[in-house]
């Protein structure tokens, strides 16, 4: 009898824990403000300070321009990176990006990620905070990236605004 009661209590606890986890609708990146918002049911539930590419103004034009793209993308896979801690890949370039690059005769680039900061003894994490240092990715502090990693499922929409 006590095993059944324990099982019932554990089942109820797991159900309540799952219900408490918010469903993430989208991420919204505000490049000018260097902010990433986590949105659930139309409401911002978390905001993080971010770093961008070394050329933060304007939409990514081609591979190697160090710009962070602007537009609508989705998280399509994730990776535990030895260089940048946790990382979530965006499906850049989308069809519009590819068409624009093709018209200009350039490679649109790729491998745009939301990731943490390098784990490097020579450059501690605080060194990167507030700098635009990536090759076009969106970077967060590692503790913030861990929280985002745990909250956000693959397939989540990411809107990147100027």
GROMACS .gro file of N, CA and C in nm:
model
  486
    1UNK      N    1   0.082  -0.119   0.000
    1UNK     CA    2   0.000   0.000   0.000
    1UNK      C    3   0.087   0.127   0.000
    2UNK      N    4   0.193   0.128   0.083
    2UNK     CA    5   0.278   0.247   0.090
    2UNK      C    6   0.354   0.269  -0.041
    3UNK      N    7   0.385   0.161  -0.115
    3UNK     CA    8   0.451   0.176  -0.245
    3UNK      C    9   0.358   0.246  -0.343
    4UNK      N   10   0.230   0.211  -0.340
    4UNK     CA   11   0.133   0.273  -0.430
    4UNK      C   12   0.117   0.421  -0.397
    5UNK      N   13   0.116   0.453  -0.269
    5UNK     CA   14   0.105   0.593  -0.227
    5UNK      C   15   0.229   0.671  -0.272
    6UNK      N   16   0.346   0.613  -0.255
    6UNK     CA   17   0.470   0.677  -0.299
    6UNK      C   18   0.469   0.698  -0.451
    7UNK      N   19   0.427   0.597  -0.525
    7UNK     CA   20   0.419   0.607  -0.671
    7UNK      C   21   0.321   0.716  -0.713
    8UNK      N   22   0.209   0.723  -0.646
    8UNK     CA   23   0.109   0.826  -0.675
    8UNK      C   24   0.166   0.966  -0.648
    9UNK      N   25   0.234   0.983  -0.536
    9UNK     CA   26   0.294   1.112  -0.502
    9UNK      C   27   0.400   1.152  -0.604
   10UNK      N   28   0.487   1.057  -0.643
   10UNK     CA   29   0.590   1.086  -0.743
   10UNK      C   30   0.527   1.123  -0.877
   11UNK      N   31   0.424   1.053  -0.915
   11UNK     CA   32   0.355   1.080  -1.040
   11UNK      C   33   0.294   1.220  -1.038
   12UNK      N   34   0.232   1.258  -0.929
   12UNK     CA   35   0.172   1.390  -0.915
   12UNK      C   36   0.280   1.497  -0.919
   13UNK      N   37   0.393   1.476  -0.850
   13UNK     CA   38   0.503   1.571  -0.849
   13UNK      C   39   0.558   1.592  -0.990
   14UNK      N   40   0.576   1.483  -1.064
   14UNK     CA   41   0.629   1.492  -1.201
   14UNK      C   42   0.532   1.568  -1.291
   15UNK      N   43   0.404   1.544  -1.275
   15UNK     CA   44   0.303   1.613  -1.355
   15UNK      C   45   0.303   1.762  -1.325
   16UNK      N   46   0.311   1.798  -1.197
   16UNK     CA   47   0.314   1.939  -1.160
   16UNK      C   48   0.442   2.006  -1.206
   17UNK      N   49   0.555   1.937  -1.201
   17UNK     CA   50   0.681   1.994  -1.247
   17UNK      C   51   0.677   2.020  -1.397
   18UNK      N   52   0.622   1.927  -1.472
   18UNK     CA   53   0.611   1.944  -1.617
   18UNK      C   54   0.518   2.058  -1.651
   19UNK      N   55   0.411   2.074  -1.575
   19UNK     CA   56   0.315   2.181  -1.601
   19UNK      C   57   0.375   2.317  -1.568
   20UNK      N   58   0.468   2.324  -1.476
   20UNK     CA   59   0.528   2.450  -1.436
   20UNK      C   60   0.626   2.502  -1.541
   21UNK      N   61   0.679   2.415  -1.625
   21UNK     CA   62   0.774   2.454  -1.729
   21UNK      C   63   0.701   2.533  -1.837
   22UNK      N   64   0.739   2.658  -1.864
   22UNK     CA   65   0.668   2.736  -1.966
   22UNK      C   66   0.696   2.682  -2.106
   23UNK      N   67   0.600   2.697  -2.194
   23UNK     CA   68   0.617   2.660  -2.334
   23UNK      C   69   0.674   2.782  -2.405
   24UNK      N   70   0.789   2.766  -2.466
   24UNK     CA   71   0.855   2.878  -2.532
   24UNK      C   72   0.804   2.889  -2.675
   25UNK      N   73   0.747   3.005  -2.708
   25UNK     CA   74   0.694   3.030  -2.842
   25UNK      C   75   0.802   3.078  -2.938
   26UNK      N   76   0.887   3.167  -2.888
   26UNK     CA   77   0.991   3.221  -2.975
   26UNK      C   78   1.097   3.293  -2.895
   27UNK      N   79   1.208   3.318  -2.962
   27UNK     CA   80   1.314   3.404  -2.911
   27UNK      C   81   1.313   3.528  -3.000
   28UNK      N   82   1.334   3.643  -2.939
   28UNK     CA   83   1.342   3.768  -3.016
   28UNK      C   84   1.473   3.836  -2.980
   29UNK      N   85   1.555   3.860  -3.081
   29UNK     CA   86   1.684   3.926  -3.063
   29UNK      C   87   1.669   4.071  -3.109
   30UNK      N   88   1.704   4.162  -3.021
   30UNK     CA   89   1.707   4.305  -3.050
   30UNK      C   90   1.854   4.344  -3.062
   31UNK      N   91   1.903   4.348  -3.187
   31UNK     CA   92   2.046   4.371  -3.207
   31UNK      C   93   2.091   4.505  -3.149
   32UNK      N   94   2.018   4.611  -3.175
   32UNK     CA   95   2.060   4.742  -3.129
   32UNK      C   96   2.072   4.749  -2.976
   33UNK      N   97   1.980   4.681  -2.907
   33UNK     CA   98   1.983   4.681  -2.760
   33UNK      C   99   2.071   4.571  -2.702
   34UNK      N  100   2.123   4.484  -2.788
   34UNK     CA  101   2.205   4.369  -2.743
   34UNK      C  102   2.127   4.287  -2.641
   35UNK      N  103   2.003   4.250  -2.678
   35UNK     CA  104   1.916   4.177  -2.587
   35UNK      C  105   1.845   4.064  -2.660
   36UNK      N  106   1.835   3.950  -2.592
   36UNK     CA  107   1.760   3.836  -2.639
   36UNK      C  108   1.645   3.813  -2.541
   37UNK      N  109   1.521   3.814  -2.593
   37UNK     CA  110   1.403   3.789  -2.511
   37UNK      C  111   1.350   3.649  -2.536
   38UNK      N  112   1.311   3.582  -2.430
   38UNK     CA  113   1.246   3.451  -2.438
   38UNK      C  114   1.098   3.476  -2.419
   39UNK      N  115   1.017   3.430  -2.515
   39UNK     CA  116   0.874   3.461  -2.517
   39UNK      C  117   0.792   3.334  -2.500
   40UNK      N  118   0.698   3.340  -2.405
   40UNK     CA  119   0.604   3.231  -2.380
   40UNK      C  120   0.463   3.290  -2.377
   41UNK      N  121   0.377   3.237  -2.461
   41UNK     CA  122   0.238   3.284  -2.470
   41UNK      C  123   0.231   3.435  -2.490
   42UNK      N  124   0.320   3.487  -2.575
   42UNK     CA  125   0.321   3.628  -2.608
   42UNK      C  126   0.384   3.719  -2.505
   43UNK      N  127   0.434   3.664  -2.394
   43UNK     CA  128   0.494   3.745  -2.288
   43UNK      C  129   0.643   3.714  -2.274
   44UNK      N  130   0.720   3.818  -2.252
   44UNK     CA  131   0.863   3.801  -2.228
   44UNK      C  132   0.881   3.745  -2.088
   45UNK      N  133   0.941   3.626  -2.079
   45UNK     CA  134   0.961   3.564  -1.947
   45UNK      C  135   1.107   3.571  -1.901
   46UNK      N  136   1.200   3.596  -1.993
   46UNK     CA  137   1.341   3.612  -1.960
   46UNK      C  138   1.404   3.704  -2.064
   47UNK      N  139   1.504   3.777  -2.023
   47UNK     CA  140   1.585   3.858  -2.115
   47UNK      C  141   1.731   3.839  -2.079
   48UNK      N  142   1.815   3.837  -2.182
   48UNK     CA  143   1.958   3.817  -2.163
   48UNK      C  144   2.036   3.922  -2.240
   49UNK      N  145   2.147   3.962  -2.184
   49UNK     CA  146   2.243   4.051  -2.253
   49UNK      C  147   2.320   3.963  -2.350
   50UNK      N  148   2.338   4.011  -2.472
   50UNK     CA  149   2.407   3.933  -2.575
   50UNK      C  150   2.522   4.011  -2.638
   51UNK      N  151   2.608   3.937  -2.704
   51UNK     CA  152   2.711   3.993  -2.791
   51UNK      C  153   2.680   3.946  -2.932
   52UNK      N  154   2.722   4.026  -3.030
   52UNK     CA  155   2.694   3.996  -3.171
   52UNK      C  156   2.823   3.985  -3.249
   53UNK      N  157   2.808   3.980  -3.382
   53UNK     CA  158   2.923   3.978  -3.471
   53UNK      C  159   3.000   4.109  -3.462
   54UNK      N  160   3.125   4.106  -3.505
   54UNK     CA  161   3.212   4.223  -3.495
   54UNK      C  162   3.165   4.341  -3.580
   55UNK      N  163   3.078   4.316  -3.676
   55UNK     CA  164   3.015   4.421  -3.757
   55UNK      C  165   2.864   4.411  -3.731
   56UNK      N  166   2.816   4.464  -3.619
   56UNK     CA  167   2.679   4.436  -3.576
   56UNK      C  168   2.568   4.507  -3.653
   57UNK      N  169   2.599   4.613  -3.725
   57UNK     CA  170   2.495   4.689  -3.793
   57UNK      C  171   2.466   4.630  -3.931
   58UNK      N  172   2.337   4.606  -3.958
   58UNK     CA  173   2.296   4.557  -4.088
   58UNK      C  174   2.285   4.405  -4.094
   59UNK      N  175   2.215   4.359  -4.197
   59UNK     CA  176   2.190   4.217  -4.220
   59UNK      C  177   2.314   4.151  -4.279
   60UNK      N  178   2.336   4.026  -4.244
   60UNK     CA  179   2.448   3.949  -4.299
   60UNK      C  180   2.435   3.945  -4.451
   61UNK      N  181   2.544   3.978  -4.520
   61UNK     CA  182   2.544   3.983  -4.667
   61UNK      C  183   2.615   3.865  -4.731
   62UNK      N  184   2.725   3.822  -4.668
   62UNK     CA  185   2.805   3.714  -4.727
   62UNK      C  186   2.895   3.653  -4.622
   63UNK      N  187   2.947   3.537  -4.655
   63UNK     CA  188   3.038   3.467  -4.563
   63UNK      C  189   3.157   3.556  -4.530
   64UNK      N  190   3.191   3.562  -4.402
   64UNK     CA  191   3.308   3.636  -4.359
   64UNK      C  192   3.286   3.783  -4.330
   65UNK      N  193   3.161   3.833  -4.341
   65UNK     CA  194   3.139   3.976  -4.316
   65UNK      C  195   3.122   4.010  -4.168
   66UNK      N  196   3.122   3.908  -4.082
   66UNK     CA  197   3.113   3.926  -3.936
   66UNK      C  198   2.984   3.995  -3.891
   67UNK      N  199   2.879   3.983  -3.971
   67UNK     CA  200   2.749   4.040  -3.935
   67UNK      C  201   2.656   3.931  -3.885
   68UNK      N  202   2.569   3.969  -3.795
   68UNK     CA  203   2.463   3.880  -3.747
   68UNK      C  204   2.342   3.902  -3.837
   69UNK      N  205   2.282   3.794  -3.889
   69UNK     CA  206   2.169   3.812  -3.981
   69UNK      C  207   2.048   3.874  -3.912
   70UNK      N  208   1.955   3.923  -3.993
   70UNK     CA  209   1.828   3.975  -3.945
   70UNK      C  210   1.718   3.902  -4.021
   71UNK      N  211   1.610   3.868  -3.950
   71UNK     CA  212   1.499   3.798  -4.013
   71UNK      C  213   1.444   3.690  -3.922
   72UNK      N  214   1.372   3.597  -3.983
   72UNK     CA  215   1.308   3.487  -3.911
   72UNK      C  216   1.384   3.358  -3.938
   73UNK      N  217   1.426   3.293  -3.831
   73UNK     CA  218   1.499   3.167  -3.840
   73UNK      C  219   1.443   3.071  -3.736
   74UNK      N  220   1.495   2.951  -3.732
   74UNK     CA  221   1.453   2.851  -3.634
   74UNK      C  222   1.577   2.776  -3.582
   75UNK      N  223   1.567   2.731  -3.459
   75UNK     CA  224   1.674   2.647  -3.404
   75UNK      C  225   1.655   2.508  -3.464
   76UNK      N  226   1.754   2.460  -3.539
   76UNK     CA  227   1.736   2.331  -3.605
   76UNK      C  228   1.823   2.219  -3.547
   77UNK      N  229   1.925   2.251  -3.471
   77UNK     CA  230   2.001   2.149  -3.397
   77UNK      C  231   2.087   2.217  -3.293
   78UNK      N  232   2.140   2.137  -3.202
   78UNK     CA  233   2.224   2.191  -3.095
   78UNK      C  234   2.349   2.107  -3.078
   79UNK      N  235   2.447   2.166  -3.010
   79UNK     CA  236   2.578   2.103  -3.002
   79UNK      C  237   2.648   2.148  -2.874
   80UNK      N  238   2.718   2.056  -2.813
   80UNK     CA  239   2.807   2.091  -2.701
   80UNK      C  240   2.944   2.117  -2.764
   81UNK      N  241   2.981   2.243  -2.768
   81UNK     CA  242   3.100   2.285  -2.839
   81UNK      C  243   3.220   2.297  -2.746
   82UNK      N  244   3.333   2.242  -2.784
   82UNK     CA  245   3.453   2.260  -2.701
   82UNK      C  246   3.501   2.405  -2.702
   83UNK      N  247   3.469   2.479  -2.806
   83UNK     CA  248   3.514   2.618  -2.816
   83UNK      C  249   3.418   2.718  -2.754
   84UNK      N  250   3.286   2.694  -2.767
   84UNK     CA  251   3.188   2.793  -2.723
   84UNK      C  252   3.084   2.735  -2.629
   85UNK      N  253   3.122   2.634  -2.552
   85UNK     CA  254   3.032   2.575  -2.453
   85UNK      C  255   2.910   2.517  -2.525
   86UNK      N  256   2.791   2.556  -2.489
   86UNK     CA  257   2.669   2.507  -2.553
   86UNK      C  258   2.636   2.595  -2.673
   87UNK      N  259   2.581   2.534  -2.777
   87UNK     CA  260   2.543   2.613  -2.894
   87UNK      C  261   2.418   2.555  -2.960
   88UNK      N  262   2.334   2.645  -3.009
   88UNK     CA  263   2.213   2.609  -3.082
   88UNK      C  264   2.221   2.673  -3.220
   89UNK      N  265   2.208   2.591  -3.323
   89UNK     CA  266   2.225   2.636  -3.461
   89UNK      C  267   2.095   2.697  -3.515
   90UNK      N  268   2.110   2.808  -3.588
   90UNK     CA  269   1.997   2.869  -3.659
   90UNK      C  270   1.999   2.825  -3.804
   91UNK      N  271   1.882   2.812  -3.864
   91UNK     CA  272   1.874   2.764  -4.002
   91UNK      C  273   1.904   2.875  -4.105
   92UNK      N  274   1.999   2.960  -4.073
   92UNK     CA  275   2.050   3.058  -4.168
   92UNK      C  276   2.147   2.986  -4.262
   93UNK      N  277   2.146   3.012  -4.390
   93UNK     CA  278   2.064   3.106  -4.465
   93UNK      C  279   1.928   3.046  -4.501
   94UNK      N  280   1.825   3.129  -4.492
   94UNK     CA  281   1.694   3.083  -4.537
   94UNK      C  282   1.684   3.107  -4.688
   95UNK      N  283   1.570   3.077  -4.745
   95UNK     CA  284   1.553   3.088  -4.890
   95UNK      C  285   1.577   3.231  -4.938
   96UNK      N  286   1.526   3.329  -4.865
   96UNK     CA  287   1.545   3.470  -4.902
   96UNK      C  288   1.694   3.506  -4.899
   97UNK      N  289   1.765   3.463  -4.795
   97UNK     CA  290   1.909   3.492  -4.785
   97UNK      C  291   1.986   3.431  -4.902
   98UNK      N  292   1.951   3.307  -4.937
   98UNK     CA  293   2.019   3.239  -5.048
   98UNK      C  294   1.994   3.310  -5.181
   99UNK      N  295   1.867   3.352  -5.201
   99UNK     CA  296   1.832   3.421  -5.326
   99UNK      C  297   1.907   3.553  -5.338
  100UNK      N  298   1.913   3.629  -5.228
  100UNK     CA  299   1.985   3.757  -5.231
  100UNK      C  300   2.134   3.736  -5.257
  101UNK      N  301   2.192   3.636  -5.193
  101UNK     CA  302   2.334   3.608  -5.214
  101UNK      C  303   2.360   3.564  -5.358
  102UNK      N  304   2.270   3.483  -5.413
  102UNK     CA  305   2.286   3.435  -5.550
  102UNK      C  306   2.283   3.553  -5.647
  103UNK      N  307   2.191   3.649  -5.624
  103UNK     CA  308   2.182   3.768  -5.710
  103UNK      C  309   2.313   3.848  -5.707
  104UNK      N  310   2.378   3.853  -5.593
  104UNK     CA  311   2.502   3.928  -5.578
  104UNK      C  312   2.625   3.843  -5.614
  105UNK      N  313   2.605   3.714  -5.637
  105UNK     CA  314   2.716   3.626  -5.672
  105UNK      C  315   2.810   3.597  -5.557
  106UNK      N  316   2.754   3.589  -5.435
  106UNK     CA  317   2.837   3.564  -5.316
  106UNK      C  318   2.784   3.443  -5.239
  107UNK      N  319   2.867   3.391  -5.153
  107UNK     CA  320   2.829   3.283  -5.062
  107UNK      C  321   2.765   3.347  -4.939
  108UNK      N  322   2.641   3.308  -4.903
  108UNK     CA  323   2.575   3.372  -4.789
  108UNK      C  324   2.637   3.337  -4.654
  109UNK      N  325   2.721   3.235  -4.651
  109UNK     CA  326   2.777   3.190  -4.524
  109UNK      C  327   2.681   3.095  -4.454
  110UNK      N  328   2.713   3.063  -4.332
  110UNK     CA  329   2.630   2.971  -4.254
  110UNK      C  330   2.687   2.956  -4.114
  111UNK      N  331   2.647   2.852  -4.047
  111UNK     CA  332   2.693   2.822  -3.911
  111UNK      C  333   2.668   2.938  -3.814
  112UNK      N  334   2.549   2.996  -3.823
  112UNK     CA  335   2.510   3.100  -3.728
  112UNK      C  336   2.449   3.030  -3.608
  113UNK      N  337   2.503   3.060  -3.492
  113UNK     CA  338   2.465   2.991  -3.369
  113UNK      C  339   2.427   3.091  -3.260
  114UNK      N  340   2.351   3.042  -3.164
  114UNK     CA  341   2.338   3.109  -3.035
  114UNK      C  342   2.426   3.024  -2.943
  115UNK      N  343   2.527   3.086  -2.883
  115UNK     CA  344   2.623   3.006  -2.806
  115UNK      C  345   2.676   3.080  -2.684
  116UNK      N  346   2.748   3.006  -2.602
  116UNK     CA  347   2.811   3.063  -2.483
  116UNK      C  348   2.943   3.129  -2.519
  117UNK      N  349   3.018   3.164  -2.416
  117UNK     CA  350   3.148   3.227  -2.436
  117UNK      C  351   3.257   3.121  -2.429
  118UNK      N  352   3.373   3.150  -2.489
  118UNK     CA  353   3.481   3.053  -2.488
  118UNK      C  354   3.524   3.016  -2.346
  119UNK      N  355   3.562   2.892  -2.331
  119UNK     CA  356   3.621   2.847  -2.206
  119UNK      C  357   3.772   2.856  -2.230
  120UNK      N  358   3.833   2.962  -2.176
  120UNK     CA  359   3.972   2.994  -2.208
  120UNK      C  360   4.038   3.056  -2.086
  121UNK      N  361   4.146   2.996  -2.041
  121UNK     CA  362   4.218   3.048  -1.923
  121UNK      C  363   4.278   3.187  -1.948
  122UNK      N  364   4.318   3.216  -2.073
  122UNK     CA  365   4.380   3.345  -2.104
  122UNK      C  366   4.278   3.459  -2.107
  123UNK      N  367   4.155   3.428  -2.143
  123UNK     CA  368   4.049   3.529  -2.152
  123UNK      C  369   3.929   3.483  -2.071
  124UNK      N  370   3.914   3.531  -1.948
  124UNK     CA  371   3.800   3.489  -1.866
  124UNK      C  372   3.668   3.538  -1.925
  125UNK      N  373   3.561   3.477  -1.883
  125UNK     CA  374   3.429   3.505  -1.940
  125UNK      C  375   3.393   3.653  -1.934
  126UNK      N  376   3.426   3.721  -1.825
  126UNK     CA  377   3.390   3.862  -1.812
  126UNK      C  378   3.452   3.947  -1.923
  127UNK      N  379   3.563   3.902  -1.981
  127UNK     CA  380   3.631   3.976  -2.087
  127UNK      C  381   3.539   3.994  -2.208
  128UNK      N  382   3.455   3.896  -2.237
  128UNK     CA  383   3.370   3.898  -2.356
  128UNK      C  384   3.238   3.974  -2.334
  129UNK      N  385   3.198   3.988  -2.209
  129UNK     CA  386   3.068   4.048  -2.179
  129UNK      C  387   3.066   4.195  -2.222
  130UNK      N  388   2.971   4.228  -2.308
  130UNK     CA  389   2.958   4.366  -2.355
  130UNK      C  390   3.034   4.394  -2.484
  131UNK      N  391   3.115   4.300  -2.530
  131UNK     CA  392   3.187   4.318  -2.656
  131UNK      C  393   3.111   4.250  -2.769
  132UNK      N  394   3.120   4.303  -2.890
  132UNK     CA  395   3.073   4.233  -3.009
  132UNK      C  396   3.196   4.164  -3.067
  133UNK      N  397   3.204   4.034  -3.047
  133UNK     CA  398   3.328   3.962  -3.077
  133UNK      C  399   3.309   3.840  -3.166
  134UNK      N  400   3.185   3.802  -3.198
  134UNK     CA  401   3.165   3.678  -3.273
  134UNK      C  402   3.185   3.701  -3.424
  135UNK      N  403   3.178   3.591  -3.500
  135UNK     CA  404   3.187   3.599  -3.646
  135UNK      C  405   3.049   3.618  -3.709
  136UNK      N  406   2.949   3.652  -3.628
  136UNK     CA  407   2.812   3.671  -3.676
  136UNK      C  408   2.711   3.599  -3.589
  137UNK      N  409   2.759   3.526  -3.490
  137UNK     CA  410   2.671   3.452  -3.399
  137UNK      C  411   2.616   3.544  -3.290
  138UNK      N  412   2.532   3.486  -3.206
  138UNK     CA  413   2.474   3.554  -3.091
  138UNK      C  414   2.529   3.483  -2.968
  139UNK      N  415   2.600   3.556  -2.883
  139UNK     CA  416   2.667   3.494  -2.769
  139UNK      C  417   2.610   3.544  -2.637
  140UNK      N  418   2.601   3.452  -2.540
  140UNK     CA  419   2.555   3.481  -2.405
  140UNK      C  420   2.661   3.434  -2.306
  141UNK      N  421   2.651   3.482  -2.183
  141UNK     CA  422   2.733   3.425  -2.077
  141UNK      C  423   2.697   3.278  -2.062
  142UNK      N  424   2.789   3.196  -2.019
  142UNK     CA  425   2.767   3.051  -2.013
  142UNK      C  426   2.653   3.010  -1.922
  143UNK      N  427   2.636   3.076  -1.808
  143UNK     CA  428   2.524   3.043  -1.719
  143UNK      C  429   2.391   3.076  -1.786
  144UNK      N  430   2.386   3.189  -1.857
  144UNK     CA  431   2.264   3.226  -1.932
  144UNK      C  432   2.238   3.126  -2.044
  145UNK      N  433   2.345   3.083  -2.112
  145UNK     CA  434   2.331   2.987  -2.221
  145UNK      C  435   2.279   2.854  -2.169
  146UNK      N  436   2.324   2.812  -2.052
  146UNK     CA  437   2.275   2.687  -1.992
  146UNK      C  438   2.126   2.698  -1.964
  147UNK      N  439   2.082   2.810  -1.910
  147UNK     CA  440   1.940   2.831  -1.882
  147UNK      C  441   1.859   2.830  -2.011
  148UNK      N  442   1.908   2.899  -2.115
  148UNK     CA  443   1.840   2.902  -2.244
  148UNK      C  444   1.833   2.762  -2.305
  149UNK      N  445   1.944   2.689  -2.298
  149UNK     CA  446   1.952   2.552  -2.348
  149UNK      C  447   1.843   2.464  -2.286
  150UNK      N  448   1.824   2.480  -2.153
  150UNK     CA  449   1.726   2.399  -2.082
  150UNK      C  450   1.582   2.441  -2.113
  151UNK      N  451   1.560   2.568  -2.145
  151UNK     CA  452   1.425   2.621  -2.169
  151UNK      C  453   1.374   2.599  -2.311
  152UNK      N  454   1.463   2.613  -2.408
  152UNK     CA  455   1.422   2.628  -2.548
  152UNK      C  456   1.437   2.498  -2.626
  153UNK      N  457   1.328   2.449  -2.686
  153UNK     CA  458   1.338   2.327  -2.767
  153UNK      C  459   1.383   2.357  -2.910
  154UNK      N  460   1.434   2.254  -2.976
  154UNK     CA  461   1.464   2.265  -3.119
  154UNK      C  462   1.334   2.299  -3.192
  155UNK      N  463   1.346   2.372  -3.301
  155UNK     CA  464   1.229   2.413  -3.378
  155UNK      C  465   1.175   2.548  -3.336
  156UNK      N  466   1.227   2.604  -3.228
  156UNK     CA  467   1.179   2.733  -3.180
  156UNK      C  468   1.212   2.843  -3.281
  157UNK      N  469   1.115   2.930  -3.305
  157UNK     CA  470   1.131   3.044  -3.395
  157UNK      C  471   1.221   3.148  -3.329
  158UNK      N  472   1.313   3.206  -3.409
  158UNK     CA  473   1.403   3.311  -3.363
  158UNK      C  474   1.388   3.428  -3.457
  159UNK      N  475   1.339   3.540  -3.404
  159UNK     CA  476   1.324   3.662  -3.482
  159UNK      C  477   1.439   3.756  -3.445
  160UNK      N  478   1.518   3.793  -3.544
  160UNK     CA  479   1.631   3.881  -3.520
  160UNK      C  480   1.599   4.017  -3.583
  161UNK      N  481   1.588   4.118  -3.495
  161UNK     CA  482   1.552   4.252  -3.536
  161UNK      C  483   1.676   4.342  -3.538
  162UNK      N  484   1.675   4.447  -3.623
  162UNK     CA  485   1.790   4.540  -3.627
  162UNK      C  486   1.817   4.603  -3.491
   0.00000   0.00000   0.00000
